[in-house]
């Protein structure tokens, strides 16, 4: 006889061929919760179990009646039919609900401590807290669907607690899992652009957002929407002291509402926006209305492309990865850039190794679309770059000598765009989402711009005019693309 609630629930799901997403929508629980109910690692709360089983009973009964599977139901679930008439759908739903309720109260132990009728867990001591949080984050990242995960915390991005959290996420993140982490950032006299840039580069497989956490200074927390929350105390030495946490959906939502009430409109210094939203909002076209620009290109070089190459990119993505909004944005930018690059003052910065990688492989990310230029397209690109620089002497090209200075390797993780009043970064590693990180706080904008100042102060780059750049490109094209010789 099937006695375990988890085993019984899984048997009903398999018997009726019901998808987890159908149950999730009906129950208003994430599929990861239902997966845990089936595996026995977690069960619904006693407070919610009757409503959950009523809903499950109705769904399973409807499927059984539709498939005319009552006889198989009696046999599979060991129900004695003697003296029992065939059940109507309502009667069957009640029968299934009763079976589920009986199994729930007869079977598994509660994995959490009951506090005030709700499921809360508590741990004390740095080791226990870190061990438990590491296990929870690992499970939330690895188990369940590959849906985007938004992790909201008010730990400062440079704190040891935040490093602990980021290290766990980085270790267990799957390649196709989009994870965004919102963390605190404090502006003070110690603010350092290179420190922040290095941190973002170290965790470039994640999307990191930064916001002002001063309204939340009385406590420390992690919230993952509709999945989990934890509330911490920190000792005088900055170590984890205690944690109280829960997976209970009602408690998670209650805690999220509490946080949201304190910061209904978070003051973001750095905010991620996905590529399609960027394209549909005309963000880039507005960005390029200025007359002075600085670009740091760590991945490819999508600027100064000849028109025929832009047409190739558009044509190849009509039925490919690019959305219609992104394709229209590329077409619009081609017109804007053609006028812009005639008179604008533009400084291009590029690590030498990034230039060589582009010359060898041809990968770029134009807006949110990844594209690989063929050797002949690259040759036309080089020629067009030189032509544009000769037509506009205010276009300057600077190569960062990252071969000579190990500390400069971090300049390859992001493409940095700055027009004097606006700033955003592109992360080529997030190929699935093609997000950009928009800098919304002027202080952080100044901080990122100072990156280029630090390069100049360290004599870390060499300036190239049209003639010297043409000579360099000709020399290395013979190495990376000898067939063009």
GROMACS .gro file of C-alpha atoms in nm:
model
  485
    1UNK     CA    1   0.000   0.000   0.000
    2UNK     CA    2   0.121   0.348  -0.082
    3UNK     CA    3   0.161   0.530   0.249
    4UNK     CA    4   0.407   0.817   0.188
    5UNK     CA    5   0.243   1.144   0.091
    6UNK     CA    6   0.533   1.218  -0.143
    7UNK     CA    7   0.510   0.879  -0.310
    8UNK     CA    8   0.132   0.908  -0.337
    9UNK     CA    9   0.146   1.255  -0.492
   10UNK     CA   10   0.404   1.146  -0.744
   11UNK     CA   11   0.196   0.839  -0.830
   12UNK     CA   12  -0.112   1.055  -0.895
   13UNK     CA   13   0.091   1.291  -1.116
   14UNK     CA   14   0.230   1.000  -1.319
   15UNK     CA   15  -0.102   0.816  -1.336
   16UNK     CA   16  -0.289   1.121  -1.470
   17UNK     CA   17   0.006   1.247  -1.677
   18UNK     CA   18  -0.038   1.592  -1.521
   19UNK     CA   19   0.235   1.847  -1.588
   20UNK     CA   20   0.393   2.023  -1.290
   21UNK     CA   21   0.331   2.360  -1.452
   22UNK     CA   22  -0.045   2.285  -1.456
   23UNK     CA   23  -0.037   2.213  -1.082
   24UNK     CA   24   0.182   2.516  -1.018
   25UNK     CA   25  -0.061   2.750  -1.195
   26UNK     CA   26  -0.362   2.605  -1.013
   27UNK     CA   27  -0.197   2.602  -0.670
   28UNK     CA   28  -0.004   2.929  -0.713
   29UNK     CA   29   0.316   2.757  -0.603
   30UNK     CA   30   0.641   2.741  -0.796
   31UNK     CA   31   0.715   2.408  -0.968
   32UNK     CA   32   1.026   2.373  -0.750
   33UNK     CA   33   0.799   2.350  -0.443
   34UNK     CA   34   0.594   2.071  -0.600
   35UNK     CA   35   0.913   1.888  -0.700
   36UNK     CA   36   1.020   1.892  -0.336
   37UNK     CA   37   0.680   1.763  -0.224
   38UNK     CA   38   0.725   1.472  -0.465
   39UNK     CA   39   1.080   1.398  -0.355
   40UNK     CA   40   0.994   1.424   0.014
   41UNK     CA   41   1.258   1.689   0.088
   42UNK     CA   42   0.978   1.925   0.188
   43UNK     CA   43   0.603   1.897   0.242
   44UNK     CA   44   0.324   2.157   0.236
   45UNK     CA   45   0.245   2.324   0.566
   46UNK     CA   46  -0.038   2.190   0.780
   47UNK     CA   47  -0.206   2.529   0.743
   48UNK     CA   48  -0.218   2.501   0.364
   49UNK     CA   49  -0.255   2.126   0.313
   50UNK     CA   50  -0.637   2.105   0.295
   51UNK     CA   51  -0.665   2.372   0.026
   52UNK     CA   52  -0.378   2.214  -0.168
   53UNK     CA   53  -0.527   1.864  -0.152
   54UNK     CA   54  -0.874   1.992  -0.249
   55UNK     CA   55  -0.724   2.147  -0.562
   56UNK     CA   56  -0.516   1.839  -0.642
   57UNK     CA   57  -0.821   1.615  -0.596
   58UNK     CA   58  -1.021   1.817  -0.847
   59UNK     CA   59  -0.740   1.819  -1.107
   60UNK     CA   60  -0.667   1.447  -1.078
   61UNK     CA   61  -1.036   1.350  -1.080
   62UNK     CA   62  -1.102   1.549  -1.396
   63UNK     CA   63  -0.811   1.379  -1.574
   64UNK     CA   64  -0.921   1.030  -1.464
   65UNK     CA   65  -1.281   1.081  -1.578
   66UNK     CA   66  -1.173   1.230  -1.912
   67UNK     CA   67  -0.953   0.927  -1.982
   68UNK     CA   68  -1.223   0.683  -1.861
   69UNK     CA   69  -0.960   0.542  -1.627
   70UNK     CA   70  -1.169   0.466  -1.316
   71UNK     CA   71  -1.107   0.090  -1.324
   72UNK     CA   72  -0.733   0.149  -1.348
   73UNK     CA   73  -0.758   0.404  -1.065
   74UNK     CA   74  -0.918   0.146  -0.833
   75UNK     CA   75  -0.648  -0.107  -0.917
   76UNK     CA   76  -0.348   0.129  -0.902
   77UNK     CA   77  -0.443   0.282  -0.567
   78UNK     CA   78  -0.562  -0.046  -0.408
   79UNK     CA   79  -0.924   0.063  -0.358
   80UNK     CA   80  -1.173  -0.216  -0.280
   81UNK     CA   81  -1.462  -0.183  -0.529
   82UNK     CA   82  -1.695  -0.429  -0.356
   83UNK     CA   83  -2.030  -0.258  -0.302
   84UNK     CA   84  -1.891   0.062  -0.454
   85UNK     CA   85  -2.072   0.226  -0.746
   86UNK     CA   86  -1.872   0.411  -1.011
   87UNK     CA   87  -1.790   0.753  -0.871
   88UNK     CA   88  -1.893   1.082  -1.027
   89UNK     CA   89  -1.618   1.339  -1.087
   90UNK     CA   90  -1.709   1.533  -0.768
   91UNK     CA   91  -1.719   1.213  -0.562
   92UNK     CA   92  -1.386   1.103  -0.710
   93UNK     CA   93  -1.229   1.442  -0.628
   94UNK     CA   94  -1.338   1.410  -0.265
   95UNK     CA   95  -1.209   1.052  -0.252
   96UNK     CA   96  -0.866   1.156  -0.384
   97UNK     CA   97  -0.854   1.451  -0.142
   98UNK     CA   98  -0.930   1.215   0.148
   99UNK     CA   99  -0.655   0.974   0.035
  100UNK     CA  100  -0.403   1.258   0.015
  101UNK     CA  101  -0.504   1.401   0.354
  102UNK     CA  102  -0.478   1.061   0.522
  103UNK     CA  103  -0.132   1.005   0.374
  104UNK     CA  104  -0.016   1.353   0.477
  105UNK     CA  105  -0.110   1.314   0.844
  106UNK     CA  106   0.009   0.952   0.861
  107UNK     CA  107   0.342   0.988   0.689
  108UNK     CA  108   0.641   1.219   0.682
  109UNK     CA  109   0.788   1.424   0.967
  110UNK     CA  110   0.791   1.802   0.947
  111UNK     CA  111   1.131   1.925   0.829
  112UNK     CA  112   1.096   2.266   1.000
  113UNK     CA  113   1.011   2.396   1.342
  114UNK     CA  114   0.655   2.522   1.375
  115UNK     CA  115   0.647   2.877   1.513
  116UNK     CA  116   0.310   3.039   1.558
  117UNK     CA  117   0.152   2.798   1.312
  118UNK     CA  118   0.399   2.886   1.032
  119UNK     CA  119   0.713   2.708   0.913
  120UNK     CA  120   1.028   2.885   1.027
  121UNK     CA  121   1.377   2.746   1.077
  122UNK     CA  122   1.648   2.890   1.297
  123UNK     CA  123   2.024   2.831   1.319
  124UNK     CA  124   2.292   2.992   1.533
  125UNK     CA  125   2.668   3.002   1.491
  126UNK     CA  126   2.873   3.112   1.191
  127UNK     CA  127   2.951   2.760   1.072
  128UNK     CA  128   2.590   2.638   1.089
  129UNK     CA  129   2.453   2.951   0.925
  130UNK     CA  130   2.697   2.940   0.633
  131UNK     CA  131   2.650   2.565   0.586
  132UNK     CA  132   2.270   2.595   0.577
  133UNK     CA  133   2.262   2.897   0.345
  134UNK     CA  134   2.513   2.732   0.111
  135UNK     CA  135   2.292   2.421   0.087
  136UNK     CA  136   1.977   2.625   0.031
  137UNK     CA  137   2.125   2.843  -0.244
  138UNK     CA  138   2.279   2.537  -0.409
  139UNK     CA  139   1.941   2.358  -0.418
  140UNK     CA  140   1.754   2.664  -0.543
  141UNK     CA  141   2.006   2.712  -0.824
  142UNK     CA  142   2.042   2.349  -0.932
  143UNK     CA  143   1.693   2.206  -0.867
  144UNK     CA  144   1.369   2.303  -1.035
  145UNK     CA  145   1.316   2.478  -1.366
  146UNK     CA  146   1.577   2.685  -1.549
  147UNK     CA  147   1.369   2.999  -1.498
  148UNK     CA  148   1.545   3.329  -1.420
  149UNK     CA  149   1.638   3.369  -1.054
  150UNK     CA  150   1.631   3.712  -0.886
  151UNK     CA  151   1.821   3.724  -0.557
  152UNK     CA  152   1.762   4.037  -0.351
  153UNK     CA  153   1.983   4.119  -0.054
  154UNK     CA  154   2.095   4.425   0.139
  155UNK     CA  155   2.447   4.308   0.214
  156UNK     CA  156   2.701   4.556   0.082
  157UNK     CA  157   2.853   4.434  -0.242
  158UNK     CA  158   3.205   4.451  -0.094
  159UNK     CA  159   3.118   4.279   0.236
  160UNK     CA  160   3.257   3.932   0.322
  161UNK     CA  161   2.899   3.806   0.353
  162UNK     CA  162   2.827   3.917  -0.006
  163UNK     CA  163   3.144   3.749  -0.131
  164UNK     CA  164   3.031   3.428   0.040
  165UNK     CA  165   2.692   3.451  -0.135
  166UNK     CA  166   2.839   3.536  -0.476
  167UNK     CA  167   3.094   3.255  -0.455
  168UNK     CA  168   2.818   2.999  -0.393
  169UNK     CA  169   2.607   3.128  -0.683
  170UNK     CA  170   2.908   3.131  -0.916
  171UNK     CA  171   3.002   2.775  -0.821
  172UNK     CA  172   2.662   2.619  -0.883
  173UNK     CA  173   2.516   2.833  -1.158
  174UNK     CA  174   2.424   2.636  -1.467
  175UNK     CA  175   2.517   2.778  -1.806
  176UNK     CA  176   2.160   2.844  -1.913
  177UNK     CA  177   2.037   2.982  -1.580
  178UNK     CA  178   1.989   3.358  -1.576
  179UNK     CA  179   2.066   3.487  -1.225
  180UNK     CA  180   2.041   3.849  -1.115
  181UNK     CA  181   2.173   3.961  -0.777
  182UNK     CA  182   2.069   4.296  -0.629
  183UNK     CA  183   2.312   4.410  -0.359
  184UNK     CA  184   2.386   4.720  -0.158
  185UNK     CA  185   2.642   4.982  -0.254
  186UNK     CA  186   2.767   5.270  -0.039
  187UNK     CA  187   2.933   5.578  -0.184
  188UNK     CA  188   3.214   5.715   0.032
  189UNK     CA  189   3.566   5.849   0.006
  190UNK     CA  190   3.703   5.496  -0.034
  191UNK     CA  191   3.495   5.427  -0.348
  192UNK     CA  192   3.725   5.276  -0.608
  193UNK     CA  193   3.633   5.221  -0.970
  194UNK     CA  194   3.888   4.947  -1.032
  195UNK     CA  195   3.772   4.756  -0.723
  196UNK     CA  196   3.410   4.761  -0.842
  197UNK     CA  197   3.502   4.675  -1.200
  198UNK     CA  198   3.714   4.382  -1.082
  199UNK     CA  199   3.432   4.252  -0.865
  200UNK     CA  200   3.184   4.265  -1.152
  201UNK     CA  201   3.439   4.095  -1.377
  202UNK     CA  202   3.502   3.818  -1.122
  203UNK     CA  203   3.129   3.735  -1.125
  204UNK     CA  204   3.058   3.819  -1.489
  205UNK     CA  205   2.839   3.508  -1.527
  206UNK     CA  206   2.585   3.692  -1.308
  207UNK     CA  207   2.387   4.011  -1.356
  208UNK     CA  208   2.468   4.240  -1.064
  209UNK     CA  209   2.249   4.532  -0.964
  210UNK     CA  210   2.343   4.791  -0.702
  211UNK     CA  211   2.107   5.003  -0.495
  212UNK     CA  212   2.099   5.226  -0.188
  213UNK     CA  213   2.023   5.010   0.115
  214UNK     CA  214   2.020   5.285   0.379
  215UNK     CA  215   1.641   5.246   0.442
  216UNK     CA  216   1.712   4.881   0.527
  217UNK     CA  217   2.002   4.933   0.765
  218UNK     CA  218   1.838   4.767   1.069
  219UNK     CA  219   1.874   4.407   0.950
  220UNK     CA  220   2.027   4.183   0.682
  221UNK     CA  221   1.834   3.955   0.450
  222UNK     CA  222   1.818   3.747   0.134
  223UNK     CA  223   1.490   3.715  -0.058
  224UNK     CA  224   1.418   3.503  -0.364
  225UNK     CA  225   1.070   3.587  -0.485
  226UNK     CA  226   0.807   3.319  -0.416
  227UNK     CA  227   1.079   3.075  -0.309
  228UNK     CA  228   1.271   3.166   0.004
  229UNK     CA  229   1.366   3.434   0.255
  230UNK     CA  230   1.626   3.456   0.530
  231UNK     CA  231   1.688   3.714   0.799
  232UNK     CA  232   2.036   3.738   0.960
  233UNK     CA  233   2.203   3.887   1.262
  234UNK     CA  234   2.571   3.978   1.233
  235UNK     CA  235   2.814   3.986   1.527
  236UNK     CA  236   3.052   4.270   1.612
  237UNK     CA  237   3.327   4.120   1.400
  238UNK     CA  238   3.106   4.105   1.091
  239UNK     CA  239   3.041   3.730   1.100
  240UNK     CA  240   2.709   3.553   1.053
  241UNK     CA  241   2.557   3.504   1.399
  242UNK     CA  242   2.205   3.368   1.343
  243UNK     CA  243   1.964   3.306   1.059
  244UNK     CA  244   1.588   3.263   1.052
  245UNK     CA  245   1.448   3.143   0.722
  246UNK     CA  246   1.148   2.987   0.552
  247UNK     CA  247   1.027   2.839   0.224
  248UNK     CA  248   0.662   2.884   0.322
  249UNK     CA  249   0.504   3.077   0.037
  250UNK     CA  250   0.282   3.289   0.261
  251UNK     CA  251   0.574   3.384   0.483
  252UNK     CA  252   0.802   3.456   0.188
  253UNK     CA  253   0.543   3.689   0.039
  254UNK     CA  254   0.478   3.855   0.374
  255UNK     CA  255   0.849   3.920   0.423
  256UNK     CA  256   0.886   4.048   0.064
  257UNK     CA  257   0.594   4.286   0.118
  258UNK     CA  258   0.760   4.410   0.437
  259UNK     CA  259   1.083   4.488   0.250
  260UNK     CA  260   0.904   4.643  -0.045
  261UNK     CA  261   0.711   4.874   0.188
  262UNK     CA  262   1.041   5.007   0.320
  263UNK     CA  263   1.186   5.064  -0.030
  264UNK     CA  264   0.889   5.085  -0.270
  265UNK     CA  265   1.113   5.248  -0.534
  266UNK     CA  266   1.472   5.135  -0.479
  267UNK     CA  267   1.735   5.394  -0.562
  268UNK     CA  268   1.942   5.194  -0.811
  269UNK     CA  269   2.295   5.297  -0.899
  270UNK     CA  270   2.331   5.010  -1.148
  271UNK     CA  271   2.029   4.842  -1.308
  272UNK     CA  272   2.012   4.563  -1.567
  273UNK     CA  273   1.776   4.590  -1.866
  274UNK     CA  274   1.726   4.311  -2.118
  275UNK     CA  275   1.813   4.373  -2.480
  276UNK     CA  276   1.458   4.363  -2.618
  277UNK     CA  277   1.342   4.625  -2.366
  278UNK     CA  278   1.644   4.840  -2.457
  279UNK     CA  279   1.555   4.814  -2.826
  280UNK     CA  280   1.185   4.889  -2.782
  281UNK     CA  281   1.254   5.191  -2.557
  282UNK     CA  282   1.496   5.364  -2.800
  283UNK     CA  283   1.753   5.381  -2.522
  284UNK     CA  284   2.051   5.349  -2.756
  285UNK     CA  285   1.924   5.596  -3.015
  286UNK     CA  286   1.881   5.855  -2.739
  287UNK     CA  287   2.226   5.770  -2.603
  288UNK     CA  288   2.389   5.855  -2.936
  289UNK     CA  289   2.246   6.206  -2.961
  290UNK     CA  290   2.557   6.347  -2.788
  291UNK     CA  291   2.880   6.472  -2.945
  292UNK     CA  292   3.147   6.324  -2.716
  293UNK     CA  293   3.188   5.952  -2.652
  294UNK     CA  294   3.422   5.705  -2.486
  295UNK     CA  295   3.403   5.333  -2.552
  296UNK     CA  296   3.596   5.052  -2.385
  297UNK     CA  297   3.565   4.741  -2.601
  298UNK     CA  298   3.662   4.415  -2.432
  299UNK     CA  299   3.468   4.191  -2.671
  300UNK     CA  300   3.473   4.248  -3.046
  301UNK     CA  301   3.435   4.586  -3.217
  302UNK     CA  302   3.086   4.658  -3.349
  303UNK     CA  303   3.155   5.023  -3.438
  304UNK     CA  304   3.244   5.171  -3.779
  305UNK     CA  305   3.104   4.872  -3.966
  306UNK     CA  306   3.062   4.922  -4.342
  307UNK     CA  307   2.695   4.936  -4.453
  308UNK     CA  308   2.712   4.608  -4.643
  309UNK     CA  309   2.826   4.423  -4.328
  310UNK     CA  310   2.541   4.575  -4.128
  311UNK     CA  311   2.302   4.452  -4.399
  312UNK     CA  312   2.452   4.103  -4.368
  313UNK     CA  313   2.394   4.107  -3.990
  314UNK     CA  314   2.032   4.217  -4.033
  315UNK     CA  315   1.962   3.962  -4.306
  316UNK     CA  316   2.116   3.672  -4.113
  317UNK     CA  317   1.903   3.751  -3.808
  318UNK     CA  318   1.567   3.809  -3.977
  319UNK     CA  319   1.469   3.457  -3.872
  320UNK     CA  320   1.745   3.403  -3.618
  321UNK     CA  321   1.824   3.508  -3.263
  322UNK     CA  322   1.742   3.875  -3.300
  323UNK     CA  323   1.395   4.008  -3.220
  324UNK     CA  324   1.222   4.246  -3.462
  325UNK     CA  325   1.285   4.533  -3.219
  326UNK     CA  326   1.660   4.454  -3.206
  327UNK     CA  327   1.684   4.431  -3.585
  328UNK     CA  328   1.504   4.763  -3.627
  329UNK     CA  329   1.738   4.914  -3.370
  330UNK     CA  330   2.044   4.806  -3.569
  331UNK     CA  331   1.898   4.963  -3.884
  332UNK     CA  332   1.824   5.284  -3.697
  333UNK     CA  333   2.169   5.296  -3.541
  334UNK     CA  334   2.333   5.256  -3.881
  335UNK     CA  335   2.179   5.587  -3.992
  336UNK     CA  336   2.258   5.762  -3.662
  337UNK     CA  337   2.618   5.638  -3.654
  338UNK     CA  338   2.678   5.741  -4.015
  339UNK     CA  339   2.604   6.102  -3.921
  340UNK     CA  340   2.757   6.078  -3.574
  341UNK     CA  341   3.098   5.954  -3.679
  342UNK     CA  342   3.147   6.244  -3.921
  343UNK     CA  343   3.189   6.511  -3.652
  344UNK     CA  344   3.170   6.356  -3.304
  345UNK     CA  345   3.466   6.338  -3.068
  346UNK     CA  346   3.512   5.967  -3.002
  347UNK     CA  347   3.773   5.775  -2.803
  348UNK     CA  348   3.789   5.399  -2.855
  349UNK     CA  349   3.980   5.193  -2.596
  350UNK     CA  350   4.051   4.826  -2.655
  351UNK     CA  351   4.277   4.567  -2.488
  352UNK     CA  352   4.539   4.447  -2.733
  353UNK     CA  353   4.438   4.085  -2.671
  354UNK     CA  354   4.073   4.169  -2.749
  355UNK     CA  355   4.175   4.323  -3.081
  356UNK     CA  356   4.375   4.012  -3.170
  357UNK     CA  357   4.085   3.785  -3.072
  358UNK     CA  358   3.853   3.984  -3.296
  359UNK     CA  359   4.100   3.976  -3.586
  360UNK     CA  360   4.138   3.599  -3.549
  361UNK     CA  361   3.776   3.495  -3.482
  362UNK     CA  362   3.552   3.789  -3.582
  363UNK     CA  363   3.300   3.775  -3.296
  364UNK     CA  364   3.101   4.089  -3.210
  365UNK     CA  365   2.782   4.171  -3.020
  366UNK     CA  366   2.587   4.438  -3.207
  367UNK     CA  367   2.312   4.567  -2.978
  368UNK     CA  368   2.188   4.235  -2.835
  369UNK     CA  369   2.278   4.019  -3.135
  370UNK     CA  370   2.588   3.799  -3.150
  371UNK     CA  371   2.747   3.773  -3.494
  372UNK     CA  372   3.069   3.636  -3.642
  373UNK     CA  373   3.226   3.832  -3.927
  374UNK     CA  374   3.387   3.628  -4.202
  375UNK     CA  375   3.750   3.710  -4.294
  376UNK     CA  376   3.649   3.919  -4.596
  377UNK     CA  377   3.396   4.110  -4.383
  378UNK     CA  378   3.668   4.181  -4.128
  379UNK     CA  379   3.894   4.318  -4.402
  380UNK     CA  380   3.622   4.555  -4.518
  381UNK     CA  381   3.567   4.653  -4.153
  382UNK     CA  382   3.936   4.743  -4.106
  383UNK     CA  383   3.931   4.955  -4.420
  384UNK     CA  384   3.615   5.135  -4.311
  385UNK     CA  385   3.760   5.210  -3.966
  386UNK     CA  386   4.063   5.378  -4.126
  387UNK     CA  387   3.843   5.568  -4.373
  388UNK     CA  388   3.624   5.703  -4.090
  389UNK     CA  389   3.930   5.807  -3.885
  390UNK     CA  390   4.078   5.993  -4.183
  391UNK     CA  391   3.749   6.169  -4.246
  392UNK     CA  392   3.717   6.265  -3.880
  393UNK     CA  393   4.050   6.331  -3.699
  394UNK     CA  394   3.858   6.356  -3.369
  395UNK     CA  395   3.820   5.976  -3.367
  396UNK     CA  396   4.102   5.833  -3.156
  397UNK     CA  397   4.197   5.471  -3.102
  398UNK     CA  398   4.383   5.351  -2.791
  399UNK     CA  399   4.519   5.001  -2.740
  400UNK     CA  400   4.550   4.886  -2.378
  401UNK     CA  401   4.863   4.680  -2.324
  402UNK     CA  402   4.705   4.402  -2.120
  403UNK     CA  403   4.987   4.165  -2.216
  404UNK     CA  404   5.235   4.373  -2.015
  405UNK     CA  405   5.013   4.435  -1.711
  406UNK     CA  406   4.836   4.137  -1.551
  407UNK     CA  407   4.595   4.361  -1.358
  408UNK     CA  408   4.441   4.478  -1.683
  409UNK     CA  409   4.289   4.141  -1.773
  410UNK     CA  410   3.960   4.251  -1.613
  411UNK     CA  411   3.907   4.513  -1.881
  412UNK     CA  412   3.799   4.238  -2.120
  413UNK     CA  413   3.479   4.133  -1.944
  414UNK     CA  414   3.259   4.432  -2.030
  415UNK     CA  415   3.208   4.679  -2.311
  416UNK     CA  416   3.180   5.026  -2.158
  417UNK     CA  417   2.979   5.306  -2.328
  418UNK     CA  418   2.989   5.667  -2.206
  419UNK     CA  419   2.858   5.990  -2.362
  420UNK     CA  420   2.933   6.239  -2.084
  421UNK     CA  421   2.587   6.218  -1.927
  422UNK     CA  422   2.489   5.853  -1.968
  423UNK     CA  423   2.675   5.529  -1.918
  424UNK     CA  424   2.604   5.160  -1.971
  425UNK     CA  425   2.796   4.831  -1.981
  426UNK     CA  426   2.748   4.523  -2.198
  427UNK     CA  427   2.845   4.177  -2.075
  428UNK     CA  428   2.919   3.945  -2.365
  429UNK     CA  429   2.916   3.636  -2.140
  430UNK     CA  430   2.541   3.670  -2.082
  431UNK     CA  431   2.466   3.554  -2.432
  432UNK     CA  432   2.119   3.421  -2.350
  433UNK     CA  433   1.988   3.747  -2.209
  434UNK     CA  434   2.204   4.008  -2.388
  435UNK     CA  435   2.138   4.250  -2.104
  436UNK     CA  436   2.298   4.586  -2.055
  437UNK     CA  437   2.380   4.737  -1.715
  438UNK     CA  438   2.268   5.100  -1.703
  439UNK     CA  439   2.450   5.329  -1.462
  440UNK     CA  440   2.181   5.553  -1.313
  441UNK     CA  441   2.372   5.731  -1.035
  442UNK     CA  442   2.607   6.017  -1.143
  443UNK     CA  443   2.856   5.925  -0.870
  444UNK     CA  444   2.888   5.573  -1.004
  445UNK     CA  445   2.906   5.712  -1.356
  446UNK     CA  446   3.203   5.927  -1.255
  447UNK     CA  447   3.357   5.623  -1.091
  448UNK     CA  448   3.339   5.416  -1.408
  449UNK     CA  449   3.471   5.703  -1.620
  450UNK     CA  450   3.770   5.728  -1.386
  451UNK     CA  451   3.867   5.378  -1.505
  452UNK     CA  452   3.998   5.537  -1.823
  453UNK     CA  453   4.179   5.801  -1.620
  454UNK     CA  454   4.352   5.528  -1.423
  455UNK     CA  455   4.467   5.370  -1.748
  456UNK     CA  456   4.616   5.700  -1.862
  457UNK     CA  457   4.785   5.761  -1.524
  458UNK     CA  458   4.948   5.417  -1.546
  459UNK     CA  459   5.064   5.470  -1.906
  460UNK     CA  460   4.873   5.153  -1.983
  461UNK     CA  461   4.769   5.234  -2.340
  462UNK     CA  462   4.914   5.356  -2.670
  463UNK     CA  463   4.735   5.607  -2.893
  464UNK     CA  464   4.696   5.529  -3.264
  465UNK     CA  465   4.605   5.767  -3.545
  466UNK     CA  466   4.469   5.646  -3.880
  467UNK     CA  467   4.811   5.576  -4.033
  468UNK     CA  468   4.960   5.389  -3.737
  469UNK     CA  469   4.641   5.187  -3.684
  470UNK     CA  470   4.630   5.095  -4.053
  471UNK     CA  471   4.988   4.974  -4.029
  472UNK     CA  472   4.906   4.767  -3.720
  473UNK     CA  473   4.594   4.610  -3.874
  474UNK     CA  474   4.777   4.528  -4.197
  475UNK     CA  475   5.062   4.365  -4.005
  476UNK     CA  476   4.843   4.142  -3.790
  477UNK     CA  477   4.590   4.059  -4.061
  478UNK     CA  478   4.873   3.877  -4.237
  479UNK     CA  479   4.917   3.668  -3.921
  480UNK     CA  480   4.554   3.600  -3.834
  481UNK     CA  481   4.420   3.583  -4.188
  482UNK     CA  482   4.708   3.496  -4.420
  483UNK     CA  483   4.470   3.413  -4.706
  484UNK     CA  484   4.401   3.786  -4.742
  485UNK     CA  485   4.769   3.858  -4.810
   0.00000   0.00000   0.00000
